Short mmCIF file of C-alpha atoms in Angstrom, two decimals:
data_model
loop_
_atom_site.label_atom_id
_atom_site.label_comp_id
_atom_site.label_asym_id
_atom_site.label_seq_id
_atom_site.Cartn_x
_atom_site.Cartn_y
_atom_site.Cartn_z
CA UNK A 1 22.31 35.84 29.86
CA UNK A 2 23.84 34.95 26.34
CA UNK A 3 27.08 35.43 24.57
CA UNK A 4 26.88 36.61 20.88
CA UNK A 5 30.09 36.27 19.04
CA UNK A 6 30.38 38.27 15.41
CA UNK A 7 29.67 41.16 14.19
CA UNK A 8 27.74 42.14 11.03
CA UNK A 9 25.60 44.32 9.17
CA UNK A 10 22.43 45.82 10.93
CA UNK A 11 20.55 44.77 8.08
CA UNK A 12 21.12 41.39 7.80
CA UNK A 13 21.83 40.75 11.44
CA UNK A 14 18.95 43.15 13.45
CA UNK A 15 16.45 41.30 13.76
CA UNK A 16 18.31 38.40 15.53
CA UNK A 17 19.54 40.50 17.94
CA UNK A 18 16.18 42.10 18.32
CA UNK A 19 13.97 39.20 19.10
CA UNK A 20 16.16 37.35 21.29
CA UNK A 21 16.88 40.56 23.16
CA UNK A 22 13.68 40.38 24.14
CA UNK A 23 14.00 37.28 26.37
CA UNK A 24 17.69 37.17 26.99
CA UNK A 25 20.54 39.45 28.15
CA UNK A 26 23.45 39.81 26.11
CA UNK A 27 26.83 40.31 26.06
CA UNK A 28 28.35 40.75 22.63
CA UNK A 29 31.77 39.87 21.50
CA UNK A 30 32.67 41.69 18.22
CA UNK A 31 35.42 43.41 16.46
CA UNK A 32 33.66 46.66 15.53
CA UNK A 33 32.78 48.83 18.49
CA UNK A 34 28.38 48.56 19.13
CA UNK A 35 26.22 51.07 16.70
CA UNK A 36 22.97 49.43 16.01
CA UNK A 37 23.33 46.35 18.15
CA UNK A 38 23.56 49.06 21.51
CA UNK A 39 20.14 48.67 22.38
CA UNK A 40 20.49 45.25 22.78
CA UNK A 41 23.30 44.74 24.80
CA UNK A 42 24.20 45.18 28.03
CA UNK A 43 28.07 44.52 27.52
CA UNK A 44 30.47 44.63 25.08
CA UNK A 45 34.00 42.75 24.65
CA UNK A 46 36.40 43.99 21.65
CA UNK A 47 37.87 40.96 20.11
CA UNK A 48 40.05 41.14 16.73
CA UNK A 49 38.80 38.72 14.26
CA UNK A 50 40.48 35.60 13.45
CA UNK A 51 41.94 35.55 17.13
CA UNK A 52 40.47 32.89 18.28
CA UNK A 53 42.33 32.39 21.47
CA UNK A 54 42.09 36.14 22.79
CA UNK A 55 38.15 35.51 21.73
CA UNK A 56 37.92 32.75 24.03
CA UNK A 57 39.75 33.72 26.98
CA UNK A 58 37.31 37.12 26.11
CA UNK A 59 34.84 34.78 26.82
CA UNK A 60 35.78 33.43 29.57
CA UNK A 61 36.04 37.14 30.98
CA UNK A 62 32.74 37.64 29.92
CA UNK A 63 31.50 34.28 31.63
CA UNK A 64 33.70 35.73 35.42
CA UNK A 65 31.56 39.30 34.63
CA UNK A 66 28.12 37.82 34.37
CA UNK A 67 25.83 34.36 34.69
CA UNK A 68 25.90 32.73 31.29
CA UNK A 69 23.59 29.91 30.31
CA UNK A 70 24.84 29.83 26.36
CA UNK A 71 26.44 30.58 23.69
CA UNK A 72 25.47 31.76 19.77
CA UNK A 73 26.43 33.02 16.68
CA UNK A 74 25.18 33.84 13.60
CA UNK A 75 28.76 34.40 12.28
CA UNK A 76 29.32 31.15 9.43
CA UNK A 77 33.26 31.84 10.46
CA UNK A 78 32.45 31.43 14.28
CA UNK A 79 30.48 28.23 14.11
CA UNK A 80 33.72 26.10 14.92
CA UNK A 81 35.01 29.22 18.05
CA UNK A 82 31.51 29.17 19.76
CA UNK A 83 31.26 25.27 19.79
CA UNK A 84 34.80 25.35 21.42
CA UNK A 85 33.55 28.33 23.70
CA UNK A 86 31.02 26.24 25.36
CA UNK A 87 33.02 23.44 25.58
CA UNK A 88 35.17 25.66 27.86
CA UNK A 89 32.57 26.99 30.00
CA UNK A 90 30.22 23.76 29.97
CA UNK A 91 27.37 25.03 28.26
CA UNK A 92 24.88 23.89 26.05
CA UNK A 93 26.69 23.79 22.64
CA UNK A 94 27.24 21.61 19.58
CA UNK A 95 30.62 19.71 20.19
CA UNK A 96 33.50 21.27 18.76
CA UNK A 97 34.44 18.22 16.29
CA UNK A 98 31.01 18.45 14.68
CA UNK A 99 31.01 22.31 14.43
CA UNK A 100 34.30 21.36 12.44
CA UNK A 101 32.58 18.86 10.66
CA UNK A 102 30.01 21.82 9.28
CA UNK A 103 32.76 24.42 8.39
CA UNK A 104 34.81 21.40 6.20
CA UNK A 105 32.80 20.69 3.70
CA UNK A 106 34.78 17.78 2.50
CA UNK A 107 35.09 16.68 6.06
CA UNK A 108 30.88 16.62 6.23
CA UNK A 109 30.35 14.87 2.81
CA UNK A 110 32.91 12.16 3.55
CA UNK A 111 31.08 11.85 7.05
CA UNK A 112 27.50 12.20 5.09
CA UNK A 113 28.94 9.47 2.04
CA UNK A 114 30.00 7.07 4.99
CA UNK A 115 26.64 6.80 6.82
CA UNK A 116 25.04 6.74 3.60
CA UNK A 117 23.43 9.74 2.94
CA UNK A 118 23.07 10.86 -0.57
CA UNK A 119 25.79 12.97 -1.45
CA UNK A 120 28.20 14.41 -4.68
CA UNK A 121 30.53 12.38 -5.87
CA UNK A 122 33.27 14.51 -5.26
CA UNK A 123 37.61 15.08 -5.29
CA UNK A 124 39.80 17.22 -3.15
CA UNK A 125 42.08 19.09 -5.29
CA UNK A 126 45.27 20.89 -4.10
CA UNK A 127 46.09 21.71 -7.60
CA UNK A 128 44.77 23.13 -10.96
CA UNK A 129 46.10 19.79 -12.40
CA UNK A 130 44.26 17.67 -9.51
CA UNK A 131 41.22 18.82 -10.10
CA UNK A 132 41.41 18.51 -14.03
CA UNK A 133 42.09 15.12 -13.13
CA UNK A 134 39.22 15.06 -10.94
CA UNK A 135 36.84 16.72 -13.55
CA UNK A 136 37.69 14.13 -15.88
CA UNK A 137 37.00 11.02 -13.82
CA UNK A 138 33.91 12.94 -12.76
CA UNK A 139 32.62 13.90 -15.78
CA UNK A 140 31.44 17.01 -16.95
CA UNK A 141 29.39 19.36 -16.32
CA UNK A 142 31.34 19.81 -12.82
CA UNK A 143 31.03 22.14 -9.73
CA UNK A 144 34.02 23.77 -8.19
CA UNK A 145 33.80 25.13 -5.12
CA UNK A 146 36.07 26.41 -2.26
CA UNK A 147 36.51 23.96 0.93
CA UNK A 148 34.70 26.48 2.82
CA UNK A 149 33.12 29.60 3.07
CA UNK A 150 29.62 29.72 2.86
CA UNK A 151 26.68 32.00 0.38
CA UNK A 152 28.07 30.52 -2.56
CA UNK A 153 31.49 32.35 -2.83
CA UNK A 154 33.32 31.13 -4.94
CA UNK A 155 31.07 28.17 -6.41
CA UNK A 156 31.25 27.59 -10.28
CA UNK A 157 29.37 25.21 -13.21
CA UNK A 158 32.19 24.33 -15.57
CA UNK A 159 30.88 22.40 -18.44
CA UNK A 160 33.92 21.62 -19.84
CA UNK A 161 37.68 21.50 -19.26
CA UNK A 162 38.22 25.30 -20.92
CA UNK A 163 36.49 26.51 -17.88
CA UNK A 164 38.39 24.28 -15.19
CA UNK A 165 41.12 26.67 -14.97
CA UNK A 166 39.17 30.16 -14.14
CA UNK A 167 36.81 28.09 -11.70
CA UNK A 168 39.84 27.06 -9.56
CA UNK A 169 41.05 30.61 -9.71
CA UNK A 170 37.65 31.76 -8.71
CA UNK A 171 37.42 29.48 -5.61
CA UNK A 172 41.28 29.95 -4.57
CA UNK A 173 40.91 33.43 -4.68
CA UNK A 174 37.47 33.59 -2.51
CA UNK A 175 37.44 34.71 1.09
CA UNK A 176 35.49 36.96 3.68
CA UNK A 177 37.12 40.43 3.96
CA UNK A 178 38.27 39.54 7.53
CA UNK A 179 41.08 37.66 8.85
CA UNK A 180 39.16 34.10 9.96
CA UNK A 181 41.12 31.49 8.93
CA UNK A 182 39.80 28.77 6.59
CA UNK A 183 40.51 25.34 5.47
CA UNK A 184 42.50 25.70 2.11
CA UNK A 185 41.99 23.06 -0.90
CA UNK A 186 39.25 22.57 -3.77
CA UNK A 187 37.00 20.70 -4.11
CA UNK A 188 35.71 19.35 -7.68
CA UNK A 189 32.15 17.77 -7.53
CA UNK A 190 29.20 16.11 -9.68
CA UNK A 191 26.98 18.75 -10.66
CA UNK A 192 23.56 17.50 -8.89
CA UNK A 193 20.40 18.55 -11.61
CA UNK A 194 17.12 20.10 -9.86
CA UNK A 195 15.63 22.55 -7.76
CA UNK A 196 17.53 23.67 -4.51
CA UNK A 197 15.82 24.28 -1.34
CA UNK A 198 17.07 24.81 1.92
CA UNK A 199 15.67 23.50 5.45
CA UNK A 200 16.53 24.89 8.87
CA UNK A 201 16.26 22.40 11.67
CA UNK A 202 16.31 23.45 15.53
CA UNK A 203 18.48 20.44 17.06
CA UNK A 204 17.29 19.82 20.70
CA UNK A 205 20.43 17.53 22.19
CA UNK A 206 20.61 15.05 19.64
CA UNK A 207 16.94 15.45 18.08
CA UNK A 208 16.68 17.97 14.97
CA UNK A 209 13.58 18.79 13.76
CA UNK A 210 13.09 20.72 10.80
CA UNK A 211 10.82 23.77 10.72
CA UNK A 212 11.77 26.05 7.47
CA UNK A 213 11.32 25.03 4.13
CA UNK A 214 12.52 26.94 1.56
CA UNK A 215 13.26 27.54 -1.87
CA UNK A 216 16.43 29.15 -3.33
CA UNK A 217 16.60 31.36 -6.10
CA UNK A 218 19.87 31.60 -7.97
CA UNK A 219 21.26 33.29 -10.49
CA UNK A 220 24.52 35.34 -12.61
CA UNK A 221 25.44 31.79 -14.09
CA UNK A 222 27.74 30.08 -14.18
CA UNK A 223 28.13 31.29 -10.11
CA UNK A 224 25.53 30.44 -7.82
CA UNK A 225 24.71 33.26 -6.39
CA UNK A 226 21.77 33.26 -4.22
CA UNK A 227 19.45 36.12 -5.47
CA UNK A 228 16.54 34.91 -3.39
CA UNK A 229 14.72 32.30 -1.11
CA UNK A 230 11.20 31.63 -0.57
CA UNK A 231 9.92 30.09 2.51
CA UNK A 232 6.49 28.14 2.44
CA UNK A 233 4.92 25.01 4.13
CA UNK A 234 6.98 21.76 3.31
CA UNK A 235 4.71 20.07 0.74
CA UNK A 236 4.96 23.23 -1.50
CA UNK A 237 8.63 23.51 -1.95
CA UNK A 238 9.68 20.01 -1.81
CA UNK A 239 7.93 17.02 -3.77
CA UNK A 240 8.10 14.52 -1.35
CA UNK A 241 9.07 16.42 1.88
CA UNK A 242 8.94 13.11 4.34
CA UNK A 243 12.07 11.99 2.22
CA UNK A 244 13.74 15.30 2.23
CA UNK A 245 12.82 15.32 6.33
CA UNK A 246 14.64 11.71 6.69
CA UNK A 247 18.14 12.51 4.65
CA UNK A 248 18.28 15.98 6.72
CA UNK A 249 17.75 14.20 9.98
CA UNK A 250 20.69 11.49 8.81
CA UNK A 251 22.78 14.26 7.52
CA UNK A 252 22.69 15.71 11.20
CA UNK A 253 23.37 12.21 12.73
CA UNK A 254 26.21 11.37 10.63
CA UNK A 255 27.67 14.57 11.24
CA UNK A 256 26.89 14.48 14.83
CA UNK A 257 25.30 17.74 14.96
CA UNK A 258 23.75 18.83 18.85
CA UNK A 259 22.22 21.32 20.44
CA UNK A 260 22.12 24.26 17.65
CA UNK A 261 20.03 25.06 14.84
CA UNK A 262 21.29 24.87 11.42
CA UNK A 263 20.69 25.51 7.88
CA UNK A 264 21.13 22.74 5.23
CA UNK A 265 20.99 23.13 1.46
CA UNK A 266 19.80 20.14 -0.76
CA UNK A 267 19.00 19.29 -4.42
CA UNK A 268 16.28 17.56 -5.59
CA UNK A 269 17.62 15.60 -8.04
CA UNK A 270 15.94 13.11 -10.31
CA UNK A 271 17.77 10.50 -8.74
CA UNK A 272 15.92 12.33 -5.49
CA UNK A 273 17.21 14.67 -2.50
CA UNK A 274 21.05 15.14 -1.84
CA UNK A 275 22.76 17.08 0.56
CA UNK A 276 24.86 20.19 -0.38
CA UNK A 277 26.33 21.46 3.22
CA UNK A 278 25.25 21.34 6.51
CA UNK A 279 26.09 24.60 8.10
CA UNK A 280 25.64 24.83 11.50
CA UNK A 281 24.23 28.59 12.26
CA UNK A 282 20.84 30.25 11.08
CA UNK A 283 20.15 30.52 7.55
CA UNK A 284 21.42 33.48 5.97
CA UNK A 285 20.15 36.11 4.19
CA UNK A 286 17.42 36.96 6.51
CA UNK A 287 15.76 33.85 6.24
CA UNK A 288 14.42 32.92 9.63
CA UNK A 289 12.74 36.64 9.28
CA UNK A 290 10.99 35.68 6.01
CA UNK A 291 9.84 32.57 7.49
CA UNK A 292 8.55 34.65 10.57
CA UNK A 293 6.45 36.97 8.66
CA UNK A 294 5.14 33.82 6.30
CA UNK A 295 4.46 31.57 9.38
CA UNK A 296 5.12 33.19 13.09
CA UNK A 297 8.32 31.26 13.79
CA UNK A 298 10.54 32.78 15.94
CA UNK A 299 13.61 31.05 15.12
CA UNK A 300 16.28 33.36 16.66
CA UNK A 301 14.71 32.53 20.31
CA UNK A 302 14.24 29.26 19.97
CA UNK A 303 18.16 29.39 18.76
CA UNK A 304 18.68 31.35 22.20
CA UNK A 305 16.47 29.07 23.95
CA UNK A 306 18.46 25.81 22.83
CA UNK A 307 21.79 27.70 23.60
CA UNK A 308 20.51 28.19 27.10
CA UNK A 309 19.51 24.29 27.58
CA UNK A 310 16.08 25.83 27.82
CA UNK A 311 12.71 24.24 26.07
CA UNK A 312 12.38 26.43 22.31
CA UNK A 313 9.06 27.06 21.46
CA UNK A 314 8.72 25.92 17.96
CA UNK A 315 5.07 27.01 17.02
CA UNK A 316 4.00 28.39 13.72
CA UNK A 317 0.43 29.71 13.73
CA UNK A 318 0.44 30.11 9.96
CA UNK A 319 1.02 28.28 6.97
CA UNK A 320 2.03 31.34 4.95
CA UNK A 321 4.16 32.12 1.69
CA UNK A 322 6.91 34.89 1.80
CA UNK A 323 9.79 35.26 0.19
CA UNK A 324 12.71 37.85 -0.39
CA UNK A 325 14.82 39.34 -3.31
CA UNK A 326 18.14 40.82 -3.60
CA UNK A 327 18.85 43.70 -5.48
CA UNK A 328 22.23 44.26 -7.59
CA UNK A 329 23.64 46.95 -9.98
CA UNK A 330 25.16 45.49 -13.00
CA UNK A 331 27.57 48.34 -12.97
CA UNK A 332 30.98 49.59 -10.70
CA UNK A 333 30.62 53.19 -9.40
CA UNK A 334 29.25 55.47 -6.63
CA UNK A 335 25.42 55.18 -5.93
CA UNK A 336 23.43 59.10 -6.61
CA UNK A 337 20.21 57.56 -6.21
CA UNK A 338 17.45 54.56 -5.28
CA UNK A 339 14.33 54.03 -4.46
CA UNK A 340 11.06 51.98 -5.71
CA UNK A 341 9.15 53.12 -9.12
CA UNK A 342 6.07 51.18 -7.92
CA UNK A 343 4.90 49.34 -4.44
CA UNK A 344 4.33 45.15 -5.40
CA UNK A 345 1.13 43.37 -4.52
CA UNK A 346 2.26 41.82 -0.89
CA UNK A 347 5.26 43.99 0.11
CA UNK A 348 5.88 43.19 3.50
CA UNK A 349 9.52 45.87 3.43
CA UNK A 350 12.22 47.01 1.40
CA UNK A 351 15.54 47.55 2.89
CA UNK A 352 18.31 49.04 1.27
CA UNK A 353 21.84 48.38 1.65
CA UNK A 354 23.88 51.47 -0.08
CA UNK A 355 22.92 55.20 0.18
CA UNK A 356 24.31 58.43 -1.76
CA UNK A 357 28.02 58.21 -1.89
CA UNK A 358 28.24 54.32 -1.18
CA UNK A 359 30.35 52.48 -3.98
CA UNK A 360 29.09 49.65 -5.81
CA UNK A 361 32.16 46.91 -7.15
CA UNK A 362 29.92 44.33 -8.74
CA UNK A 363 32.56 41.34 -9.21
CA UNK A 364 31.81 37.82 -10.81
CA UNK A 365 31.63 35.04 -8.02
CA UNK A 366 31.43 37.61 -4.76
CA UNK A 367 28.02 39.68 -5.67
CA UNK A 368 26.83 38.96 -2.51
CA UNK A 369 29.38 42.06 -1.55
CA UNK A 370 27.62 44.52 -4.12
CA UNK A 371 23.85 44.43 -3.35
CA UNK A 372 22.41 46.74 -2.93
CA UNK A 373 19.22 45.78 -0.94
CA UNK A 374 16.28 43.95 -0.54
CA UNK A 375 12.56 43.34 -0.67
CA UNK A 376 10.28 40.83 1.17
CA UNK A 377 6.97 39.90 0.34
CA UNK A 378 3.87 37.92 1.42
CA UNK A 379 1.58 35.57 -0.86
CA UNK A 380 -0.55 33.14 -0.90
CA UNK A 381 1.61 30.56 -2.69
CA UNK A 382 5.36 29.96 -3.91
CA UNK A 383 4.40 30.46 -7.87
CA UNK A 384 2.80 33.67 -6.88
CA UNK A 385 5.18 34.70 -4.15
CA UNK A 386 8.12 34.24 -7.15
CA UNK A 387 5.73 36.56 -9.69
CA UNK A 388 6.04 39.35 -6.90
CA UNK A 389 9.40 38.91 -6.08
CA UNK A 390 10.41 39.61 -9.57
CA UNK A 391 7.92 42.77 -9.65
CA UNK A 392 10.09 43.84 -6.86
CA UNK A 393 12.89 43.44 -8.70
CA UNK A 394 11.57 45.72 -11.40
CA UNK A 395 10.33 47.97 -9.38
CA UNK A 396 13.46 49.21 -7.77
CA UNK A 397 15.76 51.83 -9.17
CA UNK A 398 19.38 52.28 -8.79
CA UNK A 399 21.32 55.32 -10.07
CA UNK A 400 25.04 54.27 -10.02
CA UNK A 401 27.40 56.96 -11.63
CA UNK A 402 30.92 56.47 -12.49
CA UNK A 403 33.79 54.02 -12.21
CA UNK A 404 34.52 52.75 -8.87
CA UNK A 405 38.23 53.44 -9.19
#
């Protein structure tokens, strides 16, 4: 039997629940009352979000109700709680001061810079001033970028010091629409040229290993906002993926990273890979399910599985392509209509996230809160999987009338 602390969306969240359902028990912790995770649960604690020490005596309730063996999230504000939460009830867990490590992400790149891993160069602001200051010495073009919070909220390109000021705005004025509480400060960094990928490691104890490759797809510039990934066999999304594979492992082992899985975000710079962040959950944006239907990896159970102390099975029968795409309205107002105009070669589904009557506030540095769905396809490889992702693109419709007042 499992714990799963956080709540989510259905969409994005489903399928977790779904495969590891299958193997494990579990009793959910979450603010919102169950509606689609009820047929996956056997028990549910309320817990209000952002009260972290009602959530873990909840857990300890849940731990006197029933025999746990772990602990997991999926929930980038939890990482830090559930560490902490098996630390209470000695289970298998990441320890608490790494967890920390992964939600700071000036904490991680000092810890990253000391072992020498290849990082940013980077400042901690605590001021509009500070970071011009820190911009300067840097030199432009710069990236500014909230201390944490995760999917790119918040993160800007300023090429020059006209933009410095709206960037810092932009990041100080980023947050989830929940009460979690989050290390405050800026931070001003070297803008790192290249591709960026991602790779997901499962860490058994101290051993990560990682087992999804894949390639980001960003857009709405001068944000980075993550519009899609593709997931394919190492060699086709990174260069030289044995280097890549050796600065993830160090990244892990500087930060001191154990028994979780996690999702790290690197650039392949001409200088070669650095490391973004280290976050230490599953990869968002349904990634572990793209990389299931491109390869058979069940990532979600072996996250279970490592939670539990228990052996994952790591296997991937295929070396497939698949990728997914986010869909976005450029426009504020309340949605009368979607749907596809055509079905793209390899469409493995569509979901959508808004129906009739939903409201659509696009806003610049938080469309990750306005899409409006998603497609996921199949191919057989990465420059053909991104020619069908945008075909998905243009193949969906979205009728959006209105203001959003």
């Amino acid at each position: 039997m499992l714990i799963v602390v956080g709540g989510g969306r259905g969409e994005y969240r489903g399928y977790i629940l779904e495969r590891i359902s299958r193997k494990y028990a579990l009793v959910l912790l979450s603010p919102q009352t169950p509606t689609w995770e009820r047929p996956y649960v056997i028990d549910h604690l309320p817990v209000g979000a952002g009260e972290d020490e009602k959530i873990l005596a909840a857990a300890a309730e849940a731990a006197r109700r029933h025999p746990v063996a772990g602990v997991v999230t999926y929930h980038e504000a939890c990482v830090e709680l559930v560490a902490r939460i098996g630390a209470a009830l000695d289970l298998p867990q990441c320890p608490p001061e790494a967890a920390a490590r992964c939600r700071d992400k000036y904490a991680a790149r000092e810890a990253m810079r000391a072992a020498g891993v290849p990082v940013a160069r980077g400042v901690l602001a605590a001021s509009p001033d500070e970071a011009k200051r820190a911009a300067a010495e840097i030199g432009y073009p710069v990236v500014v970028k909230p201390r944490a919070l995760t999917a790119g909220f918040g993160v800007s390109l300023v090429t020059g010091p006209a933009e410095l000021e709206d960037a810092v705005r932009t990041a100080e004025a980023n947050a989830f629409p929940e009460p979690w509480r989050f290390r405050p400060g800026i931070l001003v960094e070297e803008y790192l040229d290249g591709p960026e990928i991602s790779v997901d490691c499962a860490v058994r104890e101290d051993r990560p290993e990682p087992v999804i490759f894949a390639r980001k797809l960003l857009g709405h510039a001068p944000y980075f906002e993550e519009i899609g990934h593709i997931t394919a066999p190492a060699e086709a999304v990174a260069p030289d993926p044995a280097r890549v594979r050796d600065i993830v492992v160090a990244a892990h082992r500087a930060l001191g990273i154990r028994s979780t899985v996690t999702h790290t975000e690197v650039r392949l710079t001409a200088s070669g890979p650095k490391v973004v962040e280290v976050n230490g959950r599953l990869g968002g944006d349904v990634i572990p399910l793209v990389a299931q239907v491109a390869s058979g990896l069940d990532l979600p159970t072996a996250s279970a599985d490592i939670a539990a102390g228990a052996e994952p099975d790591l296997s991937a029968p295929r070396d497939g392509v698949a990728g997914i795409r986010f869909f976005y309205s450029d426009s504020a107002g309340r949605v009368t209509g979607r749907g596809m105009t055509a079905r793209p070669a390899g469409l493995h589904q569509v979901t959508w996230l808004v129906g009739a009557g939903d409201e659509l506030r696009p806003e610049a540095g938080r469309l990750h809160f306005a899409r409006a769905g998603y497609a996921i396809v199949t191919a057989d490889d990465v420059d053909q999987c991104a020619a069908r992702l945008e075909a998905a693109d243009r193949a969906h419709h979205l009728h959006v009338e209105g203001a959003a007042e």
